[in-house]
Tab-separated table of C-alpha atoms in Angstrom:
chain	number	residue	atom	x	y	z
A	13	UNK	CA	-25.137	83.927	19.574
A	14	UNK	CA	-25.897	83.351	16.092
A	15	UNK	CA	-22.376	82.487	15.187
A	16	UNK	CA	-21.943	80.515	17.948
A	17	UNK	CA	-25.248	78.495	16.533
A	18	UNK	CA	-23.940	78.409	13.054
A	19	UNK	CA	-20.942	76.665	14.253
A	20	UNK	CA	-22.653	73.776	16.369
A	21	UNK	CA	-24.148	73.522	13.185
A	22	UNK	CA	-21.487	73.024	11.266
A	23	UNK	CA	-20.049	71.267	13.770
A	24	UNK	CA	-22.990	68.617	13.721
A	25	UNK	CA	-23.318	68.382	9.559
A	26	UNK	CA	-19.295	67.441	10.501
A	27	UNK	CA	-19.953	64.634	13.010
A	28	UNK	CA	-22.813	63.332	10.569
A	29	UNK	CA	-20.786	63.700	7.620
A	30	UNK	CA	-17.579	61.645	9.814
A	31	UNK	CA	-20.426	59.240	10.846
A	32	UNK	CA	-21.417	58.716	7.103
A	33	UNK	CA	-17.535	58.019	6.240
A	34	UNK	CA	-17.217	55.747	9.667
A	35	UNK	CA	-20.220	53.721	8.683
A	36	UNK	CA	-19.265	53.280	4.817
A	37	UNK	CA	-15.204	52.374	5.824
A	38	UNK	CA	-17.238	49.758	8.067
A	39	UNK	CA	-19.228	48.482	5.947
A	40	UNK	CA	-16.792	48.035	3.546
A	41	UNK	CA	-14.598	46.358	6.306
A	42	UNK	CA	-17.082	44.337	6.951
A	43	UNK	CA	-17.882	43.089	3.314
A	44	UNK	CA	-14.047	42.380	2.259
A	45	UNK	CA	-13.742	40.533	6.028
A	46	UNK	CA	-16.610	38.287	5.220
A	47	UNK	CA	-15.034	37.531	1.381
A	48	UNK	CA	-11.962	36.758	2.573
A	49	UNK	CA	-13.307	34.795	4.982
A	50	UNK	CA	-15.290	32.886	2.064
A	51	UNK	CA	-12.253	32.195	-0.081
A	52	UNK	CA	-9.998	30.584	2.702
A	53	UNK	CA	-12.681	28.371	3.675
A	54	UNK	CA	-13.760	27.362	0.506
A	55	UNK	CA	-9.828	27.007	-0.508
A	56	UNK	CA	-9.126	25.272	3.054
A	57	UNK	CA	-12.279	22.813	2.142
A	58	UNK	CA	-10.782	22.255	-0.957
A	59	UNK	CA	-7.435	21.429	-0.032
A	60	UNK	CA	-9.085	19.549	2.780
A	61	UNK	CA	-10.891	16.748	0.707
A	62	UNK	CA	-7.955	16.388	-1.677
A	63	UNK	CA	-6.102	15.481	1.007
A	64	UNK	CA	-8.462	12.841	2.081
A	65	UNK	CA	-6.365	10.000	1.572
A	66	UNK	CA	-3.429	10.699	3.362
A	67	UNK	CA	-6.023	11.889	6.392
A	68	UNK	CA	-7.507	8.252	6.512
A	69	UNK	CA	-4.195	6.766	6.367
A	70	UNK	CA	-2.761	9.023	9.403
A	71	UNK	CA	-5.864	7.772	11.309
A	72	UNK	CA	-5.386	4.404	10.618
A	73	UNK	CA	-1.146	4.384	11.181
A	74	UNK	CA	-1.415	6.587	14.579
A	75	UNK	CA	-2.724	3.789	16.995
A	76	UNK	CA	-0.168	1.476	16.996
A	77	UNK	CA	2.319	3.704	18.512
A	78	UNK	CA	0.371	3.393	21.794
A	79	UNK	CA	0.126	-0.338	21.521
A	80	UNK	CA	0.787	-2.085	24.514
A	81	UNK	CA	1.513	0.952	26.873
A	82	UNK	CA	-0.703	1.511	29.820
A	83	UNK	CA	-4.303	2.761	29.217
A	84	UNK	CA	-3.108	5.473	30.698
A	85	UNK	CA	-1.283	6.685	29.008
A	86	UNK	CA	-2.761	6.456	25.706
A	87	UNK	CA	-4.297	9.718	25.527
A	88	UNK	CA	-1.208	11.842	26.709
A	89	UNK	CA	0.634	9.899	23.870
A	90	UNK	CA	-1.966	11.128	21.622
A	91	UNK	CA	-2.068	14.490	22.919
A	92	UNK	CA	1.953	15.158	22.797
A	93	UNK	CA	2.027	13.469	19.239
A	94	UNK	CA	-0.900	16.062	18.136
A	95	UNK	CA	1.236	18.635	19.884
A	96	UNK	CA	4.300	17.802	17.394
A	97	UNK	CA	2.282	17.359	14.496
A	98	UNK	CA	0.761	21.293	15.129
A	99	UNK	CA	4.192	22.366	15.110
A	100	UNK	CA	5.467	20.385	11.864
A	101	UNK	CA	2.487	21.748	9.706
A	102	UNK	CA	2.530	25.546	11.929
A	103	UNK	CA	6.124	26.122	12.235
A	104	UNK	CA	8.098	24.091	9.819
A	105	UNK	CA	5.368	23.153	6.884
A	106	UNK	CA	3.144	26.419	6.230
A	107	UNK	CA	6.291	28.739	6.177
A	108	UNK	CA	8.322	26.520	3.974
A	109	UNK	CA	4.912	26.080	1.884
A	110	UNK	CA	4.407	29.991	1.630
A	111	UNK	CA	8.210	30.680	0.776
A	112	UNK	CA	7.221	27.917	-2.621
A	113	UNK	CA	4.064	29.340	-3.545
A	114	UNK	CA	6.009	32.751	-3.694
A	115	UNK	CA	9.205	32.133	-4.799
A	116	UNK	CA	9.210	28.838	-6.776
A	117	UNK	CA	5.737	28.192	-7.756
A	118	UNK	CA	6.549	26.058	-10.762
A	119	UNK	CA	7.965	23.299	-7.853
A	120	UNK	CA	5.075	22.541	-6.874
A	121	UNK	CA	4.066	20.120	-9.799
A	122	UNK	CA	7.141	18.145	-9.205
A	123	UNK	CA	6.840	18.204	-4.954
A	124	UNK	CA	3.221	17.165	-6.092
A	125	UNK	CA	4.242	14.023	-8.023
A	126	UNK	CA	6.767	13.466	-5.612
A	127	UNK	CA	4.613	13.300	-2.655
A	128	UNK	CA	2.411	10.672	-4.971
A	129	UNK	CA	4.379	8.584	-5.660
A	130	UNK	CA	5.087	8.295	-2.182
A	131	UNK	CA	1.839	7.671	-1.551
A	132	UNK	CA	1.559	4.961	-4.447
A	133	UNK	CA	4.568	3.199	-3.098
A	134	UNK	CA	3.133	3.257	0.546
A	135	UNK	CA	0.489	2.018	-0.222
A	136	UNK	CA	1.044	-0.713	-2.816
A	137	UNK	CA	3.971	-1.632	0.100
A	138	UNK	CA	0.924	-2.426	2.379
A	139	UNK	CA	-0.673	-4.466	0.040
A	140	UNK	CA	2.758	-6.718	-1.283
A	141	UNK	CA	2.826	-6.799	2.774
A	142	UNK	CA	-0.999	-8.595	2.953
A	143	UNK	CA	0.187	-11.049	0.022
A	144	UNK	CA	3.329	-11.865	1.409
A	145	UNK	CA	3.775	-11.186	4.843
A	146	UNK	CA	7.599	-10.603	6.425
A	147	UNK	CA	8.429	-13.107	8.359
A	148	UNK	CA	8.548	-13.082	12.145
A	149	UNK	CA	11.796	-12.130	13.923
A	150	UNK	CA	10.348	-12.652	17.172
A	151	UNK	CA	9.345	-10.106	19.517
A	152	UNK	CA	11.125	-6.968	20.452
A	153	UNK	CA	13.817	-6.696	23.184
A	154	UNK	CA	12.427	-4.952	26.279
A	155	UNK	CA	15.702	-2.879	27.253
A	156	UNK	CA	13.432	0.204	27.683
A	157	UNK	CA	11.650	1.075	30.487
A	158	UNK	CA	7.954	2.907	30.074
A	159	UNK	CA	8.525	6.149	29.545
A	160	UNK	CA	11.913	5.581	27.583
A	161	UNK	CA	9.390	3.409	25.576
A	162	UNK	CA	7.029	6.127	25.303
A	163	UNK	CA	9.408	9.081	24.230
A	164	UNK	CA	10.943	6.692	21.643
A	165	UNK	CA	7.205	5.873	20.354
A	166	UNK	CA	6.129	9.611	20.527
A	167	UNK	CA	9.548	11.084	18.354
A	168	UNK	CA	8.423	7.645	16.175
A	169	UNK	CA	5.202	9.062	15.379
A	170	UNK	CA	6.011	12.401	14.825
A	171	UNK	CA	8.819	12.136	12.325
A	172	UNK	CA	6.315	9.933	10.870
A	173	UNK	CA	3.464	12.258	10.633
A	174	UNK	CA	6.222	15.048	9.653
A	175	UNK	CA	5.830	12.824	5.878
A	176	UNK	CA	2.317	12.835	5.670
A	177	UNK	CA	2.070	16.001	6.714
A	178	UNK	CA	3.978	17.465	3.569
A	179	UNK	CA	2.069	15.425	1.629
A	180	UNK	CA	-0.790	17.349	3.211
A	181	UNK	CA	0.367	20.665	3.295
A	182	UNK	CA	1.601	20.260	-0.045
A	183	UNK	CA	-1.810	18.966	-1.748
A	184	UNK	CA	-3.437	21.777	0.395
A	185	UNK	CA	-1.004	24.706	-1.174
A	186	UNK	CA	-2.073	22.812	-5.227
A	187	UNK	CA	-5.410	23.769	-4.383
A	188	UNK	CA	-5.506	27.024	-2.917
A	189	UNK	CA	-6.146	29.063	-5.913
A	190	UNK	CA	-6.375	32.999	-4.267
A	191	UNK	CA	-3.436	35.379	-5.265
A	192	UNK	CA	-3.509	36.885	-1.886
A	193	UNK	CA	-0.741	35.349	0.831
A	194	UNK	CA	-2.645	36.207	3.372
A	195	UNK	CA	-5.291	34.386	2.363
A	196	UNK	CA	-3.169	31.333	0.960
A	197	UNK	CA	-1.192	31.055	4.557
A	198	UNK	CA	-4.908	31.309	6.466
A	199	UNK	CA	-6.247	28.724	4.455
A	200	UNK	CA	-2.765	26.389	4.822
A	201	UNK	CA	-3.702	27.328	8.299
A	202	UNK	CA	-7.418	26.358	8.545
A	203	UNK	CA	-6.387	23.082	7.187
A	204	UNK	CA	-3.300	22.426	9.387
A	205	UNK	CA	-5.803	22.839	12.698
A	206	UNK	CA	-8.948	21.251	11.192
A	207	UNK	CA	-7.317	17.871	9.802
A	208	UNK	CA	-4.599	17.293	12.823
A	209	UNK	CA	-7.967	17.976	14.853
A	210	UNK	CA	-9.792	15.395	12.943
A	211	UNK	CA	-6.922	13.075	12.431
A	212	UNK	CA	-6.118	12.754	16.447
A	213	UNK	CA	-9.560	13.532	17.569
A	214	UNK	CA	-10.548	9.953	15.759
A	215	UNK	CA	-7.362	8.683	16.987
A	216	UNK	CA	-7.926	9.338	20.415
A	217	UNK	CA	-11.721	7.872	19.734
A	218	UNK	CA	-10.172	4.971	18.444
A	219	UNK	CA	-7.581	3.860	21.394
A	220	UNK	CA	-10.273	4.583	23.980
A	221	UNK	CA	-13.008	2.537	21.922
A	222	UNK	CA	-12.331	-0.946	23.519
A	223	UNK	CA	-11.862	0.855	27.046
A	224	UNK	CA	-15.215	2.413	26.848
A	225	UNK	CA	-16.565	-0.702	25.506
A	226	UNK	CA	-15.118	-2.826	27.861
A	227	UNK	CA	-16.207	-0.099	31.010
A	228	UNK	CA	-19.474	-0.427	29.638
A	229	UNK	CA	-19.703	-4.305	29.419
A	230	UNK	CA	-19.103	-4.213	33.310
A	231	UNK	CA	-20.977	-1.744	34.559
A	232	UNK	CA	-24.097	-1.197	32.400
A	233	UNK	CA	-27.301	-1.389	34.014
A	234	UNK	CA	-28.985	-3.208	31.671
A	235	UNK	CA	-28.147	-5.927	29.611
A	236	UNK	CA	-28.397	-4.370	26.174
A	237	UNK	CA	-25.896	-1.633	27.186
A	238	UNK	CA	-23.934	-4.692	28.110
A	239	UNK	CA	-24.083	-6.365	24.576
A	240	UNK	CA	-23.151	-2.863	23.287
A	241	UNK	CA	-20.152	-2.702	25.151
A	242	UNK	CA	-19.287	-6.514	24.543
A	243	UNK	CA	-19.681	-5.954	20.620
A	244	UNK	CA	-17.458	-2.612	21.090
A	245	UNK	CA	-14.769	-4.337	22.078
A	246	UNK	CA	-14.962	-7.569	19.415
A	247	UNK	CA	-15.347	-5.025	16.800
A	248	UNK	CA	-12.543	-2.487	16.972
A	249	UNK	CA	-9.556	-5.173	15.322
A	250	UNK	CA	-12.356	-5.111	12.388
A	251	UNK	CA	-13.042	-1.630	12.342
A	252	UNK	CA	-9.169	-0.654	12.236
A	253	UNK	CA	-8.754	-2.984	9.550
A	254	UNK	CA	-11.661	-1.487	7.361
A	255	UNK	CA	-9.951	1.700	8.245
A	256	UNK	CA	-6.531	0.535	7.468
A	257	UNK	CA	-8.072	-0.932	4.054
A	258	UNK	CA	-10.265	2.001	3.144
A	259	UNK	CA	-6.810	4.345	3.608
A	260	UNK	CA	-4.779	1.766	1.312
A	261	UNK	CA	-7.233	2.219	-1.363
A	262	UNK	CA	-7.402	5.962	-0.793
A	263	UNK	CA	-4.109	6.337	-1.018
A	264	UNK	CA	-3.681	4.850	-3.974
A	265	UNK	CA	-6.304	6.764	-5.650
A	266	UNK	CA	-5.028	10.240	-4.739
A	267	UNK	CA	-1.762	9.242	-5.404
A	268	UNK	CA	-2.068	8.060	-8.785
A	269	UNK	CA	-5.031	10.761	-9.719
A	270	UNK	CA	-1.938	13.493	-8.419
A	271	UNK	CA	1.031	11.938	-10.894
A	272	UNK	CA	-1.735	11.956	-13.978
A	273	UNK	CA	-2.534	14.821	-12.971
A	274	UNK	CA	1.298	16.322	-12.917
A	275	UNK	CA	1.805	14.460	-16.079
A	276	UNK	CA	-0.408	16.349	-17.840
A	277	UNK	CA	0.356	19.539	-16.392
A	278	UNK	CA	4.032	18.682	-17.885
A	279	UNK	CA	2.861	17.419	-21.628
A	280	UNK	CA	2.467	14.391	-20.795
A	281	UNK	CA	-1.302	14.201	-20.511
A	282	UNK	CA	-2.327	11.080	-22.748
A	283	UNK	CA	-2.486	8.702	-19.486
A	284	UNK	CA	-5.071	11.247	-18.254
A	285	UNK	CA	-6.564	11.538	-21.500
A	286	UNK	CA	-7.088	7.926	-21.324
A	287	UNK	CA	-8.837	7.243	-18.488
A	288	UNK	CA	-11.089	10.423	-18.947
A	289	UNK	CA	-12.390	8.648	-22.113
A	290	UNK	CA	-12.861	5.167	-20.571
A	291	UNK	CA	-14.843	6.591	-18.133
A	292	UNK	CA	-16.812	8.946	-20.025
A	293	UNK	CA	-17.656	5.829	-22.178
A	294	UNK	CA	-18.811	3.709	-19.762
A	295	UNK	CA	-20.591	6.615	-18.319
A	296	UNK	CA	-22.503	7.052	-21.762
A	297	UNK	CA	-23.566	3.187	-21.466
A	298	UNK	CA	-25.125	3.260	-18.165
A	299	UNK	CA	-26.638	6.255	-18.947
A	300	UNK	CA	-29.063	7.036	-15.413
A	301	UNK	CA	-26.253	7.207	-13.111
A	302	UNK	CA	-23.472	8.476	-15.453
A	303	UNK	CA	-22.146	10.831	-12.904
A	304	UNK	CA	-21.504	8.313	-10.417
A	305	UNK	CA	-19.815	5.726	-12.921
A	306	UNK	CA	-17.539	8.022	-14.256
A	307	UNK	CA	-16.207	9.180	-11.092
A	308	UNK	CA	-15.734	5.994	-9.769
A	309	UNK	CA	-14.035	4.337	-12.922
A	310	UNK	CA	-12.177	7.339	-12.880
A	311	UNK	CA	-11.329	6.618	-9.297
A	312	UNK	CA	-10.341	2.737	-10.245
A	313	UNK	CA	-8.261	3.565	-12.794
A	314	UNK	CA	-6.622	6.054	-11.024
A	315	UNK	CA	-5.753	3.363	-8.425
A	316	UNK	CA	-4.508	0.963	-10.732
A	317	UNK	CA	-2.092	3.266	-12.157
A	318	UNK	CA	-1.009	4.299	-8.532
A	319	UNK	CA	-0.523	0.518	-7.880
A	320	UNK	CA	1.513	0.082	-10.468
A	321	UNK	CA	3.604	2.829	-10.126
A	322	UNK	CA	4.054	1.936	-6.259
A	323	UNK	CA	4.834	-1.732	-7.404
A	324	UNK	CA	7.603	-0.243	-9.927
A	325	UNK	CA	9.196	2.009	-6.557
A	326	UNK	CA	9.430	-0.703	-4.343
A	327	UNK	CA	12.703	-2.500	-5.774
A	328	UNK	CA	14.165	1.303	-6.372
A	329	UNK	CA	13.612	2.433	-2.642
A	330	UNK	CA	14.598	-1.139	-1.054
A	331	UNK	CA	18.022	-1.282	-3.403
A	332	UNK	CA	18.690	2.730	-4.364
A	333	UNK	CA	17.120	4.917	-1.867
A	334	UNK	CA	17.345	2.702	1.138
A	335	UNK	CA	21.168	1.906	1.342
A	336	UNK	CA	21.768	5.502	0.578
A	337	UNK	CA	19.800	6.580	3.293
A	338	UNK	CA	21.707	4.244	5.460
A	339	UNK	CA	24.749	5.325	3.947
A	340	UNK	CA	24.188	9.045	4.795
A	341	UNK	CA	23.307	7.741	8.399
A	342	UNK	CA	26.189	5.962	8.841
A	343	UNK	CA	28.396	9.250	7.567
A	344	UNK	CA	26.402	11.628	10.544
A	345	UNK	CA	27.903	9.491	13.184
């Protein structure tokens, strides 16, 4: 009996010395689950903001693709085109992404540049557009029936968003600065969901605006929800054109802050240096508010450059890259 004592005793200093080692491999669990945790979000949030230009331009370019369908049919539109842009940054982007980050890191400055220029010469396209619009060829020929119409629209606006979503994935991956993949490819992740989430999320806001507005001009009960619903719908062509205008201007700012940036990654950092010291100077003469000078001189400056650089791409991509794209088109068939 006393051995048989002395070994449930033995056995229990066991089970609370397994508990001890159960509750420490836990806790430690626990601790390295909530730090990872921390450093994709904060990298994701990162990425995230520097990415805020192309974001606002997304929003703003998405809506005309569902121009003059049925009301109907806006939303599926949206919904299938969110579908396809989920798959290029999932299945296409954030592989090809994590084969660069660990394989050919030192492309990334140049896909960086690349994918800012871009944005420079979109958006200084958009505003050489506002000067001097294209003329008017008259309006489309309807040969396609609805849902032809749609599909075409839909595989439209997801090549399209296939671009912008590089650019995105791309900034993302620059500013992800953990040495873990698994935390890199979660945070590529986090942002993938989160800003094709907030990107067709305001879309679909957007499209069903002037609906809702109009619904509610009809059939409020009282007359201020009426006014409401009567300004809604005068107000959306302003409000995608402030949107439209604010994604211009941001697109010029990250894409020329992104080539500086490069530029002086690669030696070439006297641009940068440039604009630092502008800004820091007219910082230093305001003096109460210094912060928020500098940044935005920075800001304007970085814009300017991005305008001129987009202003210098235009005649390359409308006589260089264009005719060899349609050469290598031509060639497939």
């Amino acid at each position: 009996m006393s051995g048989l004592l002395s070994l449930l005793d033995d056995i229990a200093a066991l089970a609370k010395l397994a508990a001890v080692h159960i509750d420490d491999v836990a806790s430690q669990a626990s601790r390295a689950g909530v730090k990872i945790a921390g450093s994709v979000i904060d990298d994701a949030a990162k990425a995230g903001t520097k990415s805020l230009g192309v974001v606002i331009d997304d929003a703003a370019v998405t809506p005309k693709y569902v121009q003059n369908l049925p009301a109907a049919r806006e939303l599926p539109m949206v919904w299938k085109i969110a579908r396809g842009s989920i798959f290029n940054k999932l299945v296409i982007l954030l592989p090809a992404a994590m084969l660069l980050s660990a394989f050919a890191p030192w492309l990334l400055t140049p896909l960086l540049m690349l994918g800012g220029t871009y944005l420079c010469f979109e958006g200084a396209e958009k505003i050489l557009h506002l000067i001097r619009p294209e003329a008017d060829h008259g309006p489309a020929p309807e040969t396609l029936d609805a849902a032809h119409l749609e599909a075409d629209r839909v595989a439209g606006a997801i090549k399209t968003d296939f671009i912008l979503s590089a650019e995105i994935m791309t900034i993302a991956l620059a500013q992800i600065t953990s040495d873990s993949l698994w935390v890199t490819g979660s945070a590529l992740a986090v942002v993938a969901i989160g800003i094709t989430i907030l990107v067709y999320g305001s879309v679909a806001i957007l499209v069903k605006a002037d609906d809702f507005g109009l619904r509610l001009a009809q059939v409020g009960r009282w007359p201020v929800t009426r006014s409401l619903g009567v300004g809604i719908v005068k107000a959306m062509p302003s409000v995608l054109a402030v949107i439209s205008a604010i994604g211009t201007a941001a697109m010029l700012w990250v894409g020329g802050s992104i080539v500086i940036h490069g530029l002086d990654v690669l030696g070439w950092g006297m641009i940068g240096h440039q604009i630092h010291d502008l800004a820091a100077g007219a910082a230093r003469l305001v003096g109460i508010a210094g912060a928020v000078v500098q940044w935005t001189v920075t800001a304007g400056l970085d814009g300017l450059f991005g305008l001129a650089l987009g202003l210098t791409t235009i005649p390359l991509v409308k006589y260089l890259v264009a005719p060899a794209a349609r050469l290598v088109s031509s060639w497939r068939k």
